[in-house]
Amino acid sequence: DTEVTQTPKHLVMGMTNKKSLKCEQHMGHRAMYWYKQKAKKPPELMFVYSYEKLSINESVPSRFSPECPNSSLLNLHLHALQPEDSALYLCASSQEGLAGGTQFFGPGTRLTVL
Amino acid sequence: AQSVAQPEDQVNVAEGNPLTVKCTYSVSGNPYLFWYVQYPNRGLQFLLKYITGDNLVKGSYGFEAEFNKSQTSFHLKKPSALVSDSALYFCAVRDMTGGYQKVTFGTGTKLQVIP
């Protein structure tokens, strides 16, 4: 299985809602990532988990809360978002520690904040 | 910090013609370079990577890239473009700053293949 899956595909939420994005991979990768991507822009790194521990937080607002329950799953909990948080949220995974580790991306969750 | 630059926002090429999407890099040490492609409303797909070895790297869907150390470039090429190659292309470099692996992307180049 060389796939990264993400649910839901689309999400519309109000600024007072609480929702979660989910990501799953079964490639045995030990590094997992959350990216935010605005239209026609490169992905912006948000968080990196390495061996289920948060290793990088790129100064992301606390309304985004990541969680890595196990080596195959990655969640992103959302609360009190702003309209400017509307974007494509991408999950990726890679084999930590291998030279030139290639990242495998999921299809993304299209988030709209009203 | 490691970085890559993509000087062209958009490249237009006629179907059947060769295509080149440009990328230059700025790194300390040996560069680990990647190309990814993104189709509309989709995630990124890995095309190819350069770590070491031959300067010509072959990848998926008939793409290849040429690593040029003297020009600090890693241009993506294909001998004959297809309409289905129309997409957004990102060059990227591996960054191990702080001891953790992450990837820094270029700004992206939109490739338009004209029938």
PDB file of C-alpha atoms in Angstrom:
ATOM      1  CA  ASP A   1       0.000   0.000   0.000  1.00  0.00           C
ATOM      2  CA  THR A   2       1.675   3.216  -1.194  1.00  0.00           C
ATOM      3  CA  GLU A   3      -1.191   5.538  -0.465  1.00  0.00           C
ATOM      4  CA  VAL A   4      -1.865   8.320   1.981  1.00  0.00           C
ATOM      5  CA  THR A   5      -5.565   8.804   2.623  1.00  0.00           C
ATOM      6  CA  GLN A   6      -7.270  11.884   4.010  1.00  0.00           C
ATOM      7  CA  THR A   7     -10.799  12.443   5.252  1.00  0.00           C
ATOM      8  CA  PRO A   8     -12.963  14.302   4.665  1.00  0.00           C
ATOM      9  CA  LYS A   9     -12.355  15.484   1.107  1.00  0.00           C
ATOM     10  CA  HIS A  10     -14.301  18.666   1.709  1.00  0.00           C
ATOM     11  CA  LEU A  11     -15.223  20.441   4.925  1.00  0.00           C
ATOM     12  CA  VAL A  12     -17.263  23.571   5.508  1.00  0.00           C
ATOM     13  CA  MET A  13     -17.298  24.945   9.025  1.00  0.00           C
ATOM     14  CA  GLY A  14     -18.288  28.022  10.933  1.00  0.00           C
ATOM     15  CA  MET A  15     -15.879  30.012  13.024  1.00  0.00           C
ATOM     16  CA  THR A  16     -17.262  28.544  16.253  1.00  0.00           C
ATOM     17  CA  ASN A  17     -17.182  24.911  15.159  1.00  0.00           C
ATOM     18  CA  LYS A  18     -14.786  22.184  16.212  1.00  0.00           C
ATOM     19  CA  LYS A  19     -13.778  19.690  13.558  1.00  0.00           C
ATOM     20  CA  SER A  20     -10.954  17.287  12.811  1.00  0.00           C
ATOM     21  CA  LEU A  21      -9.032  16.272   9.723  1.00  0.00           C
ATOM     22  CA  LYS A  22      -7.711  12.741   9.502  1.00  0.00           C
ATOM     23  CA  CYS A  23      -4.761  11.225   7.670  1.00  0.00           C
ATOM     24  CA  GLU A  24      -3.667   7.598   7.416  1.00  0.00           C
ATOM     25  CA  GLN A  25      -0.755   5.735   5.853  1.00  0.00           C
ATOM     26  CA  HIS A  26       0.274   2.096   5.951  1.00  0.00           C
ATOM     27  CA  MET A  27       3.703   2.349   4.379  1.00  0.00           C
ATOM     28  CA  GLY A  28       5.552   2.084   7.690  1.00  0.00           C
ATOM     29  CA  HIS A  29       6.693   5.684   7.432  1.00  0.00           C
ATOM     30  CA  ARG A  30       7.747   7.237  10.708  1.00  0.00           C
ATOM     31  CA  ALA A  31       7.544  10.889   9.693  1.00  0.00           C
ATOM     32  CA  MET A  32       4.230  12.584   8.992  1.00  0.00           C
ATOM     33  CA  TYR A  33       3.476  16.149   7.998  1.00  0.00           C
ATOM     34  CA  TRP A  34       0.661  18.676   7.787  1.00  0.00           C
ATOM     35  CA  TYR A  35       0.788  21.359   5.114  1.00  0.00           C
ATOM     36  CA  LYS A  36      -1.515  24.251   4.277  1.00  0.00           C
ATOM     37  CA  GLN A  37      -1.828  25.258   0.644  1.00  0.00           C
ATOM     38  CA  LYS A  38      -3.521  28.316  -0.781  1.00  0.00           C
ATOM     39  CA  ALA A  39      -4.552  28.375  -4.441  1.00  0.00           C
ATOM     40  CA  LYS A  40      -1.627  28.398  -6.883  1.00  0.00           C
ATOM     41  CA  LYS A  41       0.886  28.649  -4.041  1.00  0.00           C
ATOM     42  CA  PRO A  42       3.379  26.104  -2.707  1.00  0.00           C
ATOM     43  CA  PRO A  43       2.462  24.046   0.331  1.00  0.00           C
ATOM     44  CA  GLU A  44       3.407  25.663   3.636  1.00  0.00           C
ATOM     45  CA  LEU A  45       4.661  23.328   6.305  1.00  0.00           C
ATOM     46  CA  MET A  46       2.650  23.407   9.529  1.00  0.00           C
ATOM     47  CA  PHE A  47       3.729  20.439  11.636  1.00  0.00           C
ATOM     48  CA  VAL A  48       6.121  17.496  11.482  1.00  0.00           C
ATOM     49  CA  TYR A  49       5.813  14.349  13.556  1.00  0.00           C
ATOM     50  CA  SER A  50       8.805  12.060  13.819  1.00  0.00           C
ATOM     51  CA  TYR A  51       8.290   8.695  15.498  1.00  0.00           C
ATOM     52  CA  GLU A  52       4.954   9.952  16.809  1.00  0.00           C
ATOM     53  CA  LYS A  53       6.490  12.956  18.521  1.00  0.00           C
ATOM     54  CA  LEU A  54       5.948  16.525  17.409  1.00  0.00           C
ATOM     55  CA  SER A  55       9.299  17.678  16.074  1.00  0.00           C
ATOM     56  CA  ILE A  56       8.445  20.833  14.139  1.00  0.00           C
ATOM     57  CA  ASN A  57       5.731  23.418  14.716  1.00  0.00           C
ATOM     58  CA  GLU A  58       6.142  26.215  12.208  1.00  0.00           C
ATOM     59  CA  SER A  59       4.619  28.872  14.464  1.00  0.00           C
ATOM     60  CA  VAL A  60       1.109  27.724  13.704  1.00  0.00           C
ATOM     61  CA  PRO A  61      -1.751  29.398  15.650  1.00  0.00           C
ATOM     62  CA  SER A  62      -3.129  27.379  18.533  1.00  0.00           C
ATOM     63  CA  ARG A  63      -6.503  27.051  16.829  1.00  0.00           C
ATOM     64  CA  PHE A  64      -4.781  24.238  14.911  1.00  0.00           C
ATOM     65  CA  SER A  65      -3.906  21.293  17.141  1.00  0.00           C
ATOM     66  CA  PRO A  66      -2.136  18.229  15.726  1.00  0.00           C
ATOM     67  CA  GLU A  67      -2.275  14.746  17.163  1.00  0.00           C
ATOM     68  CA  CYS A  68      -0.477  11.535  16.232  1.00  0.00           C
ATOM     69  CA  PRO A  69      -2.300   8.642  17.987  1.00  0.00           C
ATOM     70  CA  ASN A  70      -0.045   6.014  16.423  1.00  0.00           C
ATOM     71  CA  SER A  71       2.495   5.574  13.658  1.00  0.00           C
ATOM     72  CA  SER A  72      -0.183   5.273  10.960  1.00  0.00           C
ATOM     73  CA  LEU A  73      -2.541   8.078  11.930  1.00  0.00           C
ATOM     74  CA  LEU A  74      -2.311  11.839  12.020  1.00  0.00           C
ATOM     75  CA  ASN A  75      -5.093  14.186  13.020  1.00  0.00           C
ATOM     76  CA  LEU A  76      -5.491  17.936  12.834  1.00  0.00           C
ATOM     77  CA  HIS A  77      -8.024  19.364  15.256  1.00  0.00           C
ATOM     78  CA  LEU A  78      -9.600  22.654  14.286  1.00  0.00           C
ATOM     79  CA  HIS A  79     -11.288  25.143  16.589  1.00  0.00           C
ATOM     80  CA  ALA A  80     -12.328  28.757  16.250  1.00  0.00           C
ATOM     81  CA  LEU A  81     -10.900  29.103  12.763  1.00  0.00           C
ATOM     82  CA  GLN A  82     -10.916  32.272  10.716  1.00  0.00           C
ATOM     83  CA  PRO A  83     -12.036  32.693   7.092  1.00  0.00           C
ATOM     84  CA  GLU A  84      -8.395  33.151   6.069  1.00  0.00           C
ATOM     85  CA  ASP A  85      -7.752  29.585   7.205  1.00  0.00           C
ATOM     86  CA  SER A  86      -9.720  28.360   4.206  1.00  0.00           C
ATOM     87  CA  ALA A  87      -7.272  26.323   2.129  1.00  0.00           C
ATOM     88  CA  LEU A  88      -6.298  22.842   0.971  1.00  0.00           C
ATOM     89  CA  TYR A  89      -4.787  20.901   3.875  1.00  0.00           C
ATOM     90  CA  LEU A  90      -2.333  18.257   2.804  1.00  0.00           C
ATOM     91  CA  CYS A  91      -0.941  15.366   4.774  1.00  0.00           C
ATOM     92  CA  ALA A  92       2.297  13.651   3.790  1.00  0.00           C
ATOM     93  CA  SER A  93       4.536  10.901   5.083  1.00  0.00           C
ATOM     94  CA  SER A  94       8.123   9.823   4.540  1.00  0.00           C
ATOM     95  CA  GLN A  95      10.642   7.319   5.770  1.00  0.00           C
ATOM     96  CA  GLU A  96      12.447   9.224   8.471  1.00  0.00           C
ATOM     97  CA  GLY A  97      16.161   8.802   8.502  1.00  0.00           C
ATOM     98  CA  LEU A  98      16.600   7.608   4.958  1.00  0.00           C
ATOM     99  CA  ALA A  99      18.722   9.760   2.716  1.00  0.00           C
ATOM    100  CA  GLY A 100      16.616  11.930   0.483  1.00  0.00           C
ATOM    101  CA  GLY A 101      13.362  10.739   1.944  1.00  0.00           C
ATOM    102  CA  THR A 102      10.579  11.181  -0.569  1.00  0.00           C
ATOM    103  CA  GLN A 103       7.315  12.543   0.781  1.00  0.00           C
ATOM    104  CA  PHE A 104       4.087  10.873  -0.255  1.00  0.00           C
ATOM    105  CA  PHE A 105       1.095  13.184  -0.207  1.00  0.00           C
ATOM    106  CA  GLY A 106      -2.562  12.554   0.358  1.00  0.00           C
ATOM    107  CA  PRO A 107      -5.212  14.140  -1.872  1.00  0.00           C
ATOM    108  CA  GLY A 108      -5.951  16.823   0.688  1.00  0.00           C
ATOM    109  CA  THR A 109      -8.972  18.212   2.511  1.00  0.00           C
ATOM    110  CA  ARG A 110     -10.528  21.336   1.018  1.00  0.00           C
ATOM    111  CA  LEU A 111     -11.514  23.456   4.014  1.00  0.00           C
ATOM    112  CA  THR A 112     -13.874  26.402   3.830  1.00  0.00           C
ATOM    113  CA  VAL A 113     -14.402  28.547   6.908  1.00  0.00           C
ATOM    114  CA  LEU A 114     -17.508  30.710   6.853  1.00  0.00           C
TER     115      LEU A 114
ATOM    116  CA  ALA B   1      18.643  27.671   4.923  1.00  0.00           C
ATOM    117  CA  GLN B   2      18.170  25.608   1.825  1.00  0.00           C
ATOM    118  CA  SER B   3      16.049  27.088  -0.949  1.00  0.00           C
ATOM    119  CA  VAL B   4      14.975  26.599  -4.540  1.00  0.00           C
ATOM    120  CA  ALA B   5      13.779  29.142  -7.057  1.00  0.00           C
ATOM    121  CA  GLN B   6      11.469  28.657 -10.012  1.00  0.00           C
ATOM    122  CA  PRO B   7      11.872  31.715 -12.229  1.00  0.00           C
ATOM    123  CA  GLU B   8       8.826  31.116 -14.430  1.00  0.00           C
ATOM    124  CA  ASP B   9       5.266  31.364 -13.145  1.00  0.00           C
ATOM    125  CA  GLN B  10       3.967  29.728 -16.309  1.00  0.00           C
ATOM    126  CA  VAL B  11       5.367  27.804 -19.241  1.00  0.00           C
ATOM    127  CA  ASN B  12       3.408  27.231 -22.427  1.00  0.00           C
ATOM    128  CA  VAL B  13       4.423  24.542 -24.871  1.00  0.00           C
ATOM    129  CA  ALA B  14       2.775  22.943 -27.874  1.00  0.00           C
ATOM    130  CA  GLU B  15       1.810  19.291 -27.669  1.00  0.00           C
ATOM    131  CA  GLY B  16       4.599  17.108 -29.023  1.00  0.00           C
ATOM    132  CA  ASN B  17       7.308  19.676 -28.394  1.00  0.00           C
ATOM    133  CA  PRO B  18       9.991  19.259 -25.751  1.00  0.00           C
ATOM    134  CA  LEU B  19       9.356  20.982 -22.453  1.00  0.00           C
ATOM    135  CA  THR B  20      11.627  22.424 -19.783  1.00  0.00           C
ATOM    136  CA  VAL B  21      10.607  23.706 -16.364  1.00  0.00           C
ATOM    137  CA  LYS B  22      13.431  25.545 -14.648  1.00  0.00           C
ATOM    138  CA  CYS B  23      14.687  25.305 -11.073  1.00  0.00           C
ATOM    139  CA  THR B  24      17.789  26.674  -9.386  1.00  0.00           C
ATOM    140  CA  TYR B  25      18.918  25.849  -5.900  1.00  0.00           C
ATOM    141  CA  SER B  26      20.855  27.362  -3.045  1.00  0.00           C
ATOM    142  CA  VAL B  27      22.125  24.884  -0.472  1.00  0.00           C
ATOM    143  CA  SER B  28      24.990  24.301   1.874  1.00  0.00           C
ATOM    144  CA  GLY B  29      26.406  20.856   1.436  1.00  0.00           C
ATOM    145  CA  ASN B  30      25.111  18.259  -0.962  1.00  0.00           C
ATOM    146  CA  PRO B  31      21.676  19.014  -2.379  1.00  0.00           C
ATOM    147  CA  TYR B  32      18.805  16.561  -2.225  1.00  0.00           C
ATOM    148  CA  LEU B  33      16.411  17.810  -4.881  1.00  0.00           C
ATOM    149  CA  PHE B  34      12.914  16.770  -5.897  1.00  0.00           C
ATOM    150  CA  TRP B  35      10.244  17.479  -8.461  1.00  0.00           C
ATOM    151  CA  TYR B  36       6.575  17.115  -7.644  1.00  0.00           C
ATOM    152  CA  VAL B  37       3.497  17.641  -9.816  1.00  0.00           C
ATOM    153  CA  GLN B  38       0.062  18.750  -8.706  1.00  0.00           C
ATOM    154  CA  TYR B  39      -3.079  18.353 -10.756  1.00  0.00           C
ATOM    155  CA  PRO B  40      -6.074  20.610  -9.964  1.00  0.00           C
ATOM    156  CA  ASN B  41      -7.631  19.957  -6.556  1.00  0.00           C
ATOM    157  CA  ARG B  42      -5.242  17.099  -5.862  1.00  0.00           C
ATOM    158  CA  GLY B  43      -2.275  16.399  -3.642  1.00  0.00           C
ATOM    159  CA  LEU B  44       1.293  16.473  -4.852  1.00  0.00           C
ATOM    160  CA  GLN B  45       2.730  13.511  -6.714  1.00  0.00           C
ATOM    161  CA  PHE B  46       6.415  12.650  -6.620  1.00  0.00           C
ATOM    162  CA  LEU B  47       8.117  12.684 -10.047  1.00  0.00           C
ATOM    163  CA  LEU B  48      11.810  12.217  -9.374  1.00  0.00           C
ATOM    164  CA  LYS B  49      14.708  13.078  -7.102  1.00  0.00           C
ATOM    165  CA  TYR B  50      18.437  13.664  -7.188  1.00  0.00           C
ATOM    166  CA  ILE B  51      20.593  12.527  -4.297  1.00  0.00           C
ATOM    167  CA  THR B  52      23.900  11.577  -5.839  1.00  0.00           C
ATOM    168  CA  GLY B  53      25.256   9.812  -8.899  1.00  0.00           C
ATOM    169  CA  ASP B  54      24.264  10.428 -12.503  1.00  0.00           C
ATOM    170  CA  ASN B  55      23.394  13.995 -13.301  1.00  0.00           C
ATOM    171  CA  LEU B  56      20.487  12.885 -15.487  1.00  0.00           C
ATOM    172  CA  VAL B  57      17.670  11.530 -13.362  1.00  0.00           C
ATOM    173  CA  LYS B  58      14.751   9.676 -14.902  1.00  0.00           C
ATOM    174  CA  GLY B  59      11.353   9.754 -13.264  1.00  0.00           C
ATOM    175  CA  SER B  60       7.697   9.003 -13.688  1.00  0.00           C
ATOM    176  CA  TYR B  61       5.559   9.680 -16.796  1.00  0.00           C
ATOM    177  CA  GLY B  62       8.595  10.144 -19.066  1.00  0.00           C
ATOM    178  CA  PHE B  63      10.021  13.090 -17.143  1.00  0.00           C
ATOM    179  CA  GLU B  64      13.696  13.550 -16.450  1.00  0.00           C
ATOM    180  CA  ALA B  65      15.788  16.201 -14.752  1.00  0.00           C
ATOM    181  CA  GLU B  66      19.337  17.336 -15.233  1.00  0.00           C
ATOM    182  CA  PHE B  67      21.418  18.231 -12.191  1.00  0.00           C
ATOM    183  CA  ASN B  68      24.025  20.873 -13.004  1.00  0.00           C
ATOM    184  CA  LYS B  69      26.327  21.694 -10.123  1.00  0.00           C
ATOM    185  CA  SER B  70      28.174  24.550 -11.823  1.00  0.00           C
ATOM    186  CA  GLN B  71      24.914  26.313 -12.674  1.00  0.00           C
ATOM    187  CA  THR B  72      23.159  25.193  -9.463  1.00  0.00           C
ATOM    188  CA  SER B  73      20.220  24.080 -11.531  1.00  0.00           C
ATOM    189  CA  PHE B  74      17.869  21.127 -11.618  1.00  0.00           C
ATOM    190  CA  HIS B  75      15.643  21.635 -14.647  1.00  0.00           C
ATOM    191  CA  LEU B  76      12.758  19.283 -15.383  1.00  0.00           C
ATOM    192  CA  LYS B  77      12.479  18.046 -18.954  1.00  0.00           C
ATOM    193  CA  LYS B  78      10.365  15.871 -21.193  1.00  0.00           C
ATOM    194  CA  PRO B  79      11.114  15.142 -24.860  1.00  0.00           C
ATOM    195  CA  SER B  80       7.505  15.331 -26.040  1.00  0.00           C
ATOM    196  CA  ALA B  81       4.786  17.132 -24.098  1.00  0.00           C
ATOM    197  CA  LEU B  82       1.276  15.768 -23.679  1.00  0.00           C
ATOM    198  CA  VAL B  83      -1.861  17.787 -22.990  1.00  0.00           C
ATOM    199  CA  SER B  84      -2.265  15.664 -19.867  1.00  0.00           C
ATOM    200  CA  ASP B  85       1.054  17.053 -18.568  1.00  0.00           C
ATOM    201  CA  SER B  86      -0.691  20.381 -17.935  1.00  0.00           C
ATOM    202  CA  ALA B  87      -0.397  20.906 -14.187  1.00  0.00           C
ATOM    203  CA  LEU B  88       1.473  22.793 -11.479  1.00  0.00           C
ATOM    204  CA  TYR B  89       5.080  21.710 -10.976  1.00  0.00           C
ATOM    205  CA  PHE B  90       7.084  22.228  -7.812  1.00  0.00           C
ATOM    206  CA  CYS B  91      10.803  21.929  -7.345  1.00  0.00           C
ATOM    207  CA  ALA B  92      11.853  21.149  -3.770  1.00  0.00           C
ATOM    208  CA  VAL B  93      14.942  20.684  -1.643  1.00  0.00           C
ATOM    209  CA  ARG B  94      15.407  18.608   1.479  1.00  0.00           C
ATOM    210  CA  ASP B  95      16.245  20.686   4.531  1.00  0.00           C
ATOM    211  CA  MET B  96      17.757  19.014   7.580  1.00  0.00           C
ATOM    212  CA  THR B  97      18.168  22.213   9.612  1.00  0.00           C
ATOM    213  CA  GLY B  98      17.678  21.438  13.283  1.00  0.00           C
ATOM    214  CA  GLY B  99      18.206  17.737  12.704  1.00  0.00           C
ATOM    215  CA  TYR B 100      14.705  17.132  11.381  1.00  0.00           C
ATOM    216  CA  GLN B 101      13.803  16.400   7.823  1.00  0.00           C
ATOM    217  CA  LYS B 102      11.541  18.763   5.963  1.00  0.00           C
ATOM    218  CA  VAL B 103      11.138  19.873   2.383  1.00  0.00           C
ATOM    219  CA  THR B 104      11.216  23.451   1.118  1.00  0.00           C
ATOM    220  CA  PHE B 105       9.227  24.029  -2.046  1.00  0.00           C
ATOM    221  CA  GLY B 106       9.709  26.510  -4.831  1.00  0.00           C
ATOM    222  CA  THR B 107       6.890  28.827  -5.825  1.00  0.00           C
ATOM    223  CA  GLY B 108       5.650  26.518  -8.544  1.00  0.00           C
ATOM    224  CA  THR B 109       5.419  26.702 -12.336  1.00  0.00           C
ATOM    225  CA  LYS B 110       2.176  26.203 -14.161  1.00  0.00           C
ATOM    226  CA  LEU B 111       2.715  24.138 -17.290  1.00  0.00           C
ATOM    227  CA  GLN B 112       0.184  24.597 -20.059  1.00  0.00           C
ATOM    228  CA  VAL B 113       0.439  22.183 -22.981  1.00  0.00           C
ATOM    229  CA  ILE B 114      -1.464  23.505 -25.971  1.00  0.00           C
ATOM    230  CA  PRO B 115      -3.111  20.971 -28.302  1.00  0.00           C
TER     231      PRO B 115
END
